[in-house]
Coordinates of C-alpha atoms in Angstrom, one line a residue:
X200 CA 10.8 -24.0 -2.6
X201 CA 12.0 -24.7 1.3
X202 CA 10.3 -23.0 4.0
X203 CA 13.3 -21.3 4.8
X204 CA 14.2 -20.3 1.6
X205 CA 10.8 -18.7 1.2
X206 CA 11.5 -16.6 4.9
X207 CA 14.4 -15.5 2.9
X208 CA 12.9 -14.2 0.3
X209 CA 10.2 -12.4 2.3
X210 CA 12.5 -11.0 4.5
X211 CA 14.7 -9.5 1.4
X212 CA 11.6 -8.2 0.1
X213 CA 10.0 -6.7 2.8
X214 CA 13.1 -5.0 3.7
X215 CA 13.1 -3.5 -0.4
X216 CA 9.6 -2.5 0.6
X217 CA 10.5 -0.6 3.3
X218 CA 13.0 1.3 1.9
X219 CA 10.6 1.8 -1.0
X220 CA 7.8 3.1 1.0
X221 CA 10.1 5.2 3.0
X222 CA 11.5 7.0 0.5
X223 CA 8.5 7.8 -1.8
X224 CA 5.2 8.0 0.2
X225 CA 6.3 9.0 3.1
X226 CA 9.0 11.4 1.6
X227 CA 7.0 14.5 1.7
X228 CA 5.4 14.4 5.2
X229 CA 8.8 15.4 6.1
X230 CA 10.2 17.1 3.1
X231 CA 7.7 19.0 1.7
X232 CA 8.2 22.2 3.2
X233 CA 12.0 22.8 3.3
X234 CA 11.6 21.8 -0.3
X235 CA 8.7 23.8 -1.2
X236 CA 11.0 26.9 0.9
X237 CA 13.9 26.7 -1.0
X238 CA 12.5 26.2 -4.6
X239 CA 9.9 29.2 -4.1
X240 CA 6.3 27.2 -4.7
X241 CA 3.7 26.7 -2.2
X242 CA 3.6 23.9 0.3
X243 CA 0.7 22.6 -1.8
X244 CA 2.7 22.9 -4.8
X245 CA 4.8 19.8 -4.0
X246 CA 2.1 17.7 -2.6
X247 CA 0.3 18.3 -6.4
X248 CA 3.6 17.0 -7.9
X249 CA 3.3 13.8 -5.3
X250 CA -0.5 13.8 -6.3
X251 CA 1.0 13.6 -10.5
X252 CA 3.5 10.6 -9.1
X253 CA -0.1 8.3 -7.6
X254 CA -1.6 8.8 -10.9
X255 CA 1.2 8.2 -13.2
X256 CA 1.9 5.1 -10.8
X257 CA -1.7 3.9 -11.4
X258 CA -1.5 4.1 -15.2
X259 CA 2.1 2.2 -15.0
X260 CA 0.2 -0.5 -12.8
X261 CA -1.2 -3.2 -15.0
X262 CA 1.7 -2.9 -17.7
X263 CA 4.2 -3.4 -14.8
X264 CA 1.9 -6.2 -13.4
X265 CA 1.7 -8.0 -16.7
X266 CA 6.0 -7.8 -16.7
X267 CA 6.0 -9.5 -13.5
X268 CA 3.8 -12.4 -14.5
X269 CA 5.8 -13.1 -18.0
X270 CA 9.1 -12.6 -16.6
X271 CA 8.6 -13.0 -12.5
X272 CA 9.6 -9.9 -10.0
X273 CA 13.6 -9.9 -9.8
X274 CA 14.4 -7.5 -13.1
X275 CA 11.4 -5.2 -12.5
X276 CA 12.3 -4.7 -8.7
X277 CA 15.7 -4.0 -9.5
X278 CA 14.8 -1.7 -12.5
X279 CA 12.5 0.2 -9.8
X280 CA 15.1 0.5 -7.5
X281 CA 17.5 2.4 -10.2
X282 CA 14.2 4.3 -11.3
X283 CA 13.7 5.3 -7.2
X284 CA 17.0 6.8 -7.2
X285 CA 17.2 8.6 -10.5
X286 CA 13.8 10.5 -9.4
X287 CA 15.4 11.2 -6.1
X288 CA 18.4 12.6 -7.8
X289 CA 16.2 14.5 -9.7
X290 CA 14.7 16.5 -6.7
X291 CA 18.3 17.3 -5.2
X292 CA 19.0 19.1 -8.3
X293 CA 15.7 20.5 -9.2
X294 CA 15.8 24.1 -9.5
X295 CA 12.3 24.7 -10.1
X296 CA 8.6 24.1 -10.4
X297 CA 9.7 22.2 -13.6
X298 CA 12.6 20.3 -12.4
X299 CA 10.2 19.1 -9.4
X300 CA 7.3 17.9 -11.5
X301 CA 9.9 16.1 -13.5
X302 CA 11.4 13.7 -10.5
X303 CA 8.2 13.2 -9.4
X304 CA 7.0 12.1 -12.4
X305 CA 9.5 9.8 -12.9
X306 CA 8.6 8.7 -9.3
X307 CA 5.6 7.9 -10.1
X308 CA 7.0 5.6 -12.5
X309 CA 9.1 3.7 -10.1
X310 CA 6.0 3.8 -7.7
X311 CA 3.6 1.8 -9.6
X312 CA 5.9 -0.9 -10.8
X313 CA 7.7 -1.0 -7.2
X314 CA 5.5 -1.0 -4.5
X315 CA 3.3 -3.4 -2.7
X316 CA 1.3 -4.6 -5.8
X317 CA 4.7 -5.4 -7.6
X318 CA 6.3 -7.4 -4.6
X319 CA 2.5 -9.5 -4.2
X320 CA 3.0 -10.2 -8.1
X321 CA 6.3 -11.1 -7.2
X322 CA 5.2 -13.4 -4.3
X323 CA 1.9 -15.1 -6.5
X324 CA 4.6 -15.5 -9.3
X325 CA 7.3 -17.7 -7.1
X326 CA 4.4 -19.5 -4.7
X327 CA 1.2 -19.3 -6.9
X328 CA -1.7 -20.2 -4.6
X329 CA 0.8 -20.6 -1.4
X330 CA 1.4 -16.6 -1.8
X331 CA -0.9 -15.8 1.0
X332 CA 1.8 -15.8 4.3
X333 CA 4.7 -14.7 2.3
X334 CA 2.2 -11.6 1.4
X335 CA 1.3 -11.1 4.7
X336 CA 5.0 -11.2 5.5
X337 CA 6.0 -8.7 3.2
X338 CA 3.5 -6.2 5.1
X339 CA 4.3 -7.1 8.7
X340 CA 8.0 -5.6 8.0
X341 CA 7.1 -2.9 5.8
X342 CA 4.3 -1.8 8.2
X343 CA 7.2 -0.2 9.8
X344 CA 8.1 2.2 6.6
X345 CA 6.8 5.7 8.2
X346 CA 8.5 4.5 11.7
X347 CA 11.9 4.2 9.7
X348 CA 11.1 6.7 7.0
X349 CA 10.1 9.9 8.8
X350 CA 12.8 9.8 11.8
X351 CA 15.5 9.3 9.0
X352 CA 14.1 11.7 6.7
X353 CA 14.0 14.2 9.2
X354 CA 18.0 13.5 10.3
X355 CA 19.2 13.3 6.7
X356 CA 17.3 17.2 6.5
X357 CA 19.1 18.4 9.5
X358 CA 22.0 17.2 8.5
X359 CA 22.7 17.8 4.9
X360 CA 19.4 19.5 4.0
X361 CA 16.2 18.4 2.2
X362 CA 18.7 17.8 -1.6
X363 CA 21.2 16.1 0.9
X364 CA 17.8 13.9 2.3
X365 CA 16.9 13.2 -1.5
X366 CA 20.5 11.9 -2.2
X367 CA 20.9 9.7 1.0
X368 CA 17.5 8.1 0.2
X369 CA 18.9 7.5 -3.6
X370 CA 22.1 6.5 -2.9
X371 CA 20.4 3.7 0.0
X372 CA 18.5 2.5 -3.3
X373 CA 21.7 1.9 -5.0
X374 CA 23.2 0.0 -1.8
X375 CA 20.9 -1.7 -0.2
X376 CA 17.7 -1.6 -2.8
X377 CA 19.6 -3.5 -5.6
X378 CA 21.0 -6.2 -4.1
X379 CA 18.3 -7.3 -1.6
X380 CA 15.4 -7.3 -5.1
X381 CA 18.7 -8.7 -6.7
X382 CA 18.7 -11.7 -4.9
X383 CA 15.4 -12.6 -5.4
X384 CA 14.7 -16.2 -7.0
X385 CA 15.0 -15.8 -10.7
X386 CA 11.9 -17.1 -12.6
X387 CA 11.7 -18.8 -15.9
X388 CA 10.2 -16.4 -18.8
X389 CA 6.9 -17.8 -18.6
X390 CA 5.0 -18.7 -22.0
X391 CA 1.8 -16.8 -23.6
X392 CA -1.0 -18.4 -21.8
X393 CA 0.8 -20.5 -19.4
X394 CA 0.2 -20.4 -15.8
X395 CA 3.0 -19.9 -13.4
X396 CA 5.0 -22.8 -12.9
X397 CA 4.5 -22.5 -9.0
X398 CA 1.1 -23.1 -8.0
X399 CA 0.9 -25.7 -5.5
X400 CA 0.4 -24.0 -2.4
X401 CA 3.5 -24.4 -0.2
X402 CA 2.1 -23.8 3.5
X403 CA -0.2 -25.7 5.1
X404 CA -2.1 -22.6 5.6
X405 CA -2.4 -22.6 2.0
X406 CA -5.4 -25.5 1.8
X407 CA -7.7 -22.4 3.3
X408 CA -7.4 -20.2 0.2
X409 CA -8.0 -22.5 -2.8
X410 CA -9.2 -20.8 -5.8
X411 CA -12.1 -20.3 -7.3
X412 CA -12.0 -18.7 -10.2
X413 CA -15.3 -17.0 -11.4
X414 CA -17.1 -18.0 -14.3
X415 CA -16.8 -15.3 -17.3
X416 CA -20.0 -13.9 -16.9
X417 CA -19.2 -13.4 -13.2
X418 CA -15.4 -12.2 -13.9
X419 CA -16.2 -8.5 -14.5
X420 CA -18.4 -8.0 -11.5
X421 CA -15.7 -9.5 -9.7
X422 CA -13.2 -7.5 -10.6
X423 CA -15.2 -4.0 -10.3
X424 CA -16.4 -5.2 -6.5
X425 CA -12.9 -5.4 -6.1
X426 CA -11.5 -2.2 -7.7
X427 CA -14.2 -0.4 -5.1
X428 CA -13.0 -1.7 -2.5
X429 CA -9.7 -1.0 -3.0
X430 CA -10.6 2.6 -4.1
X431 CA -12.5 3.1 -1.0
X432 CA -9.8 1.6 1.1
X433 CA -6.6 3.8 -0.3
X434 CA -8.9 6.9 -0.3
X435 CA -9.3 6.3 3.6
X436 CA -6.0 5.6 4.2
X437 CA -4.5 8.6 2.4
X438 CA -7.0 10.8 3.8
X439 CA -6.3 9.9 7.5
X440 CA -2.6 9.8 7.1
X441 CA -2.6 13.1 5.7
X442 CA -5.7 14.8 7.7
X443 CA -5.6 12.8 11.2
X444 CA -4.0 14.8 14.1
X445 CA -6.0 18.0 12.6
X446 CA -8.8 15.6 12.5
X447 CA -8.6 14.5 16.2
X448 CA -8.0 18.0 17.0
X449 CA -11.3 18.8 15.3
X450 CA -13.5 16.5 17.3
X451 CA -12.1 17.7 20.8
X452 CA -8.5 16.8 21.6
X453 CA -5.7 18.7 22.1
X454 CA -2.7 18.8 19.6
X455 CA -0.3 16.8 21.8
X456 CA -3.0 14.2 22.6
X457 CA -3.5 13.9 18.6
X458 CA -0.4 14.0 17.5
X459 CA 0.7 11.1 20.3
X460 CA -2.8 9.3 19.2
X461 CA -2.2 9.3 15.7
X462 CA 1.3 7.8 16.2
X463 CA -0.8 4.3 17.5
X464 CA -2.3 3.4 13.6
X465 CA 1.3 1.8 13.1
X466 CA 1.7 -0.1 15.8
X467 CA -2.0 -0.7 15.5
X468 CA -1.4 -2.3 11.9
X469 CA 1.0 -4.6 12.6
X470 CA -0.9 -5.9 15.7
X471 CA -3.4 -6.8 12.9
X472 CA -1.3 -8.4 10.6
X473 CA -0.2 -10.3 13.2
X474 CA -3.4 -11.3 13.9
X475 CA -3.7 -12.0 10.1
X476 CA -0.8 -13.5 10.1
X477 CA -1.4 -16.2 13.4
X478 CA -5.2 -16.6 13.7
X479 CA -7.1 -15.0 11.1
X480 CA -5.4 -17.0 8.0
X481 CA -6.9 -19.8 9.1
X482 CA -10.1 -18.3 8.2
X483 CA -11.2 -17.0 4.5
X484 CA -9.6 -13.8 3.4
X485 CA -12.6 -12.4 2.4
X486 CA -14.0 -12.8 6.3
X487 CA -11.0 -10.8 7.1
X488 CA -12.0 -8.3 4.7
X489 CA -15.2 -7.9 5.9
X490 CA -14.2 -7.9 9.5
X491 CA -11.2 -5.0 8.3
X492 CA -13.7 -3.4 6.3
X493 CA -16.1 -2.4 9.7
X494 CA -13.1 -1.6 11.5
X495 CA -13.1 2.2 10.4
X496 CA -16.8 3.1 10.0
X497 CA -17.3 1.8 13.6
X498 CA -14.7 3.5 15.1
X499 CA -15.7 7.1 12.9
X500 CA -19.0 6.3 14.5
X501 CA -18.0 6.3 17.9
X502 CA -15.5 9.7 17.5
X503 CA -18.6 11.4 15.9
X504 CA -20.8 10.8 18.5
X505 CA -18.7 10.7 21.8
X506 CA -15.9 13.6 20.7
X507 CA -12.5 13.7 22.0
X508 CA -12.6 10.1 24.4
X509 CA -12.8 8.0 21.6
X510 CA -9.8 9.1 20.0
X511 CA -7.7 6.3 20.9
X512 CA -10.2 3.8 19.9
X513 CA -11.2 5.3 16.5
X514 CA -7.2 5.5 15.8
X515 CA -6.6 2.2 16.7
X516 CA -9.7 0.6 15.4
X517 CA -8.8 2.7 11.8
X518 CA -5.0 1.3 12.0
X519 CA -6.1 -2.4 12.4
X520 CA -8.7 -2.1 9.4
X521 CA -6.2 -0.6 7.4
X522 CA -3.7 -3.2 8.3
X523 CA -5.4 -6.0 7.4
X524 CA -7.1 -4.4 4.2
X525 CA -3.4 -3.9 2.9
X526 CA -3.2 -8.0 2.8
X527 CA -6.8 -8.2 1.3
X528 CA -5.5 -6.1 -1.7
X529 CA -2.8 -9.3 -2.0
X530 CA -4.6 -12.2 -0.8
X531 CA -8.6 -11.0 -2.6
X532 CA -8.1 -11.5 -6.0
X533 CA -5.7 -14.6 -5.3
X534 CA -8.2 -16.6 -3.9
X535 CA -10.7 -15.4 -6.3
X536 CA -9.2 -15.7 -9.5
X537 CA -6.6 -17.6 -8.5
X538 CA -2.6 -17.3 -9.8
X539 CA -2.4 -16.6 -13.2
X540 CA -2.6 -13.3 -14.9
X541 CA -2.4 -12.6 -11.3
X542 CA 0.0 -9.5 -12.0
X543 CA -1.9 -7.3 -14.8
X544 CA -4.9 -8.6 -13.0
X545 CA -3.9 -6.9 -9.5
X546 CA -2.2 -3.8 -11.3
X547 CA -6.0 -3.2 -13.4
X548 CA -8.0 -3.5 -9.9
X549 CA -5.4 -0.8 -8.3
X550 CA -6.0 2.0 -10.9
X551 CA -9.0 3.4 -9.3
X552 CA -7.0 3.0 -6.0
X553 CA -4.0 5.1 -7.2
X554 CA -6.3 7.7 -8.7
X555 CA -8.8 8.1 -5.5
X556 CA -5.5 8.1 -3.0
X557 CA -4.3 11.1 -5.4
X558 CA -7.4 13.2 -4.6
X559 CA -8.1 12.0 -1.4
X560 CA -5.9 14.5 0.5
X561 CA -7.5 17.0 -0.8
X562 CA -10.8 16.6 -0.9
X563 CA -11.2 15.3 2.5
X564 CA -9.1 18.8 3.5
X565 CA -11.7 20.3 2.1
X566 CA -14.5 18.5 4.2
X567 CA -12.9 19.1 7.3
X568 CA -12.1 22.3 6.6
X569 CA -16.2 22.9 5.8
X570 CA -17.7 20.9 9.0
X571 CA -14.9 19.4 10.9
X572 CA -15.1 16.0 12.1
X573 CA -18.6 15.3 10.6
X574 CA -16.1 15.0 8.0
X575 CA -16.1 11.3 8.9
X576 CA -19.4 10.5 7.5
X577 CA -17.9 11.0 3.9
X578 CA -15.5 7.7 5.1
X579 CA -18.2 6.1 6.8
X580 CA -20.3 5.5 4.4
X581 CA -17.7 4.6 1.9
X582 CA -16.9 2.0 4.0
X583 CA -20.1 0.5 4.8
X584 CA -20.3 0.5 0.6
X585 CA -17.3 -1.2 0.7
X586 CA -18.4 -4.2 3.5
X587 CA -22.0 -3.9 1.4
X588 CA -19.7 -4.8 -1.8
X589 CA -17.5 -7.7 -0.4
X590 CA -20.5 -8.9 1.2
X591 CA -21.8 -9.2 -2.3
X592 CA -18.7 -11.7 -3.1
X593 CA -20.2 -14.6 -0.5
X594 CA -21.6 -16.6 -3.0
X595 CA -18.2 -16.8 -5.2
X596 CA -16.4 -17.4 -2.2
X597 CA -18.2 -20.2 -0.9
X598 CA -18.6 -21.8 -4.0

């Protein structure tokens, strides 16, 4: 395919993922408590019914993945986006504890065949080994997801209410979600065994990430290196976007200081994945990785020890981390394994992921609720077992 057919495509795509993210993970940062209000449940009531969507999204993964590589991206994205707005429907009208789990069951469906590891299966599936700028593409313009999201969550709310919120978000699924995962290249149905059709890489950028796929007796250790990473990665994540301004609070700063802090890990992200994107892809992914992967420890380090000053750095040194580990989840087990079975492969490795980002709001409440921002050494150390583990993935790399 042309370059500019593939800027196409990753422009259609990203924009899906945007509205994707927008309307699902970052629904009940805003929506949560007008919803949780007016049904009579607890505040923590709905974020367990969000919690139920991440692990029903997990278990969906690897089926979802394995769709994508037989019969390529463009019917399962446009089935998501259908599957997005019948859950959202479902919250406008729920009346009840009941009627809330439901949607957000049904959410989690939609989530784990139509979020980022869907549209990199999508991406491997159409560009096989040349996947790894349209990937980092794809996350440059959905980086911006909360910074669309919450602002139009939070009009649709004060407009119509948190059912009228629900509906806008559905119907913009219908509109816009459809037609943009509809135009996606159509793939051939691709045979039992076969590898996809399209893997030459298709960038010049693509000669830096050859494969090379792990002998058998190496494939499992591989793959569980992987999953830990990941795991370690969306537990941080979900913990700091769901705990950070009370964090920064905790370690000396005042809550308009925090709260304007906090707002940097976005634009912090997408500096990286433009750094990914320009500079960095000329280097392995896995030395991105490793880079990404110190980005958070060091910067917990620094808030531990010098308080409320290092704010700013810890926030943006956690938002470029996190940036670029977002790609890694893509680009990792492409360059590792290589393109085929790429799909049920990546959807496999994310199930820990799902599962620790479902507990992860939680139990790091709980930490920083117990000894405030020492809290940070439960992440720290995860992530130094995380650069330990892709550290352990030189040898397969280089050879």
């Amino acid at each position: 395919m042309s370059a500019a057919s593939q800027r196409w495509t990753v422009a259609r795509l990203g924009t899906a993922q945007t509205l994707a993210w927008a309307s699902s993970y970052y629904l009940p940062a805003m929506l949560a408590v007008p919803m949780a209000r007016d049904l009579g449940v607890a505040t923590p009531t709905v974020f367990a019914a969000f919690s139920v969507a991440l692990i029903v999204s997990a278990l969906l993964g690897p089926l979802a993945g394995r769709t994508i590589d037989r019969h390529g991206g463009r019917p399962v994205l446009v089935g998501t986006n259908l599957l997005f707005a019948a859950a959202l429907a479902g919250m406008a009208l729920a009346q009840g504890p009941v009627g809330l789990f439901a949607a957000w069951v049904l959410m989690g469906v939609a989530m784990g065949s139509g979020l980022y590891e869907a549209a990199f299966a999508t991406l491997v599936r159409l560009y096989g080994q040349g996947a790894r700028g349209a990937i980092t593409g794809i996350t440059l313009i959905a980086g911006f997801a909360s910074t669309v999201g919450w602002p139009l969550s939070a009009w649709m709310e004060v407009q119509w209410g948190w059912r009228g919120a629900c509906a806008g978000w559905a119907a913009l699924h219908l509109l816009v979600g459809v037609p943009l995962n509809g135009w996606l290249p159509r793939i051939a149905p691709e045979e039992d065994g076969q590898t996809p059709a399209a893997v030459a890489p298709s960038t010049p950028a693509a000669t830096t990430t050859t494969a090379a796929s792990p002998a058998p007796d190496h494939a499992l250790r591989t793959t569980v290196l992987l999953s830990f990473v990941f795991a370690v990665t969306w537990f941080t994540s979900t913990a700091m976007a769901a705990h950070l301004p009370r964090l920064l609070q905790a370690s000396g700063t005042s809550l308009q200081a925090a709260v304007a802090m906090a707002a940097l890990v976005g634009p912090a992200q997408v500096a990286a994945r433009l750094l990914e994107f320009g500079f960095l892809r000329r280097l392995h992914p896995l030395l991105s990785a490793q880079l990404a992967a110190a980005a958070h420890p060091l910067g917990a380090a620094l808030l531990m020890v010098v308080g409320g000053p290092a704010a700013a750095v810890f926030t943006v040194l956690h938002g470029a981390g996190n940036g670029i580990l977002t790609i890694a989840k893509g680009t990792l087990p492409l360059v590792l394994f290589g393109p085929a079975g790429y799909g049920a492969r990546q959807g496999l490795m994310m199930v820990p992921a799902r599962v620790a980002q479902a507990f992860a709001p939680v139990l790091f409440g709980m930490l920083l609720d117990g000894v405030g921002v020492a809290a940070l050494w439960s992440t720290t150390l995860l992530g130094l077992a995380a650069l330990g583990a892709l550290w352990m993935l030189r040898p397969l790399a280089q050879r």
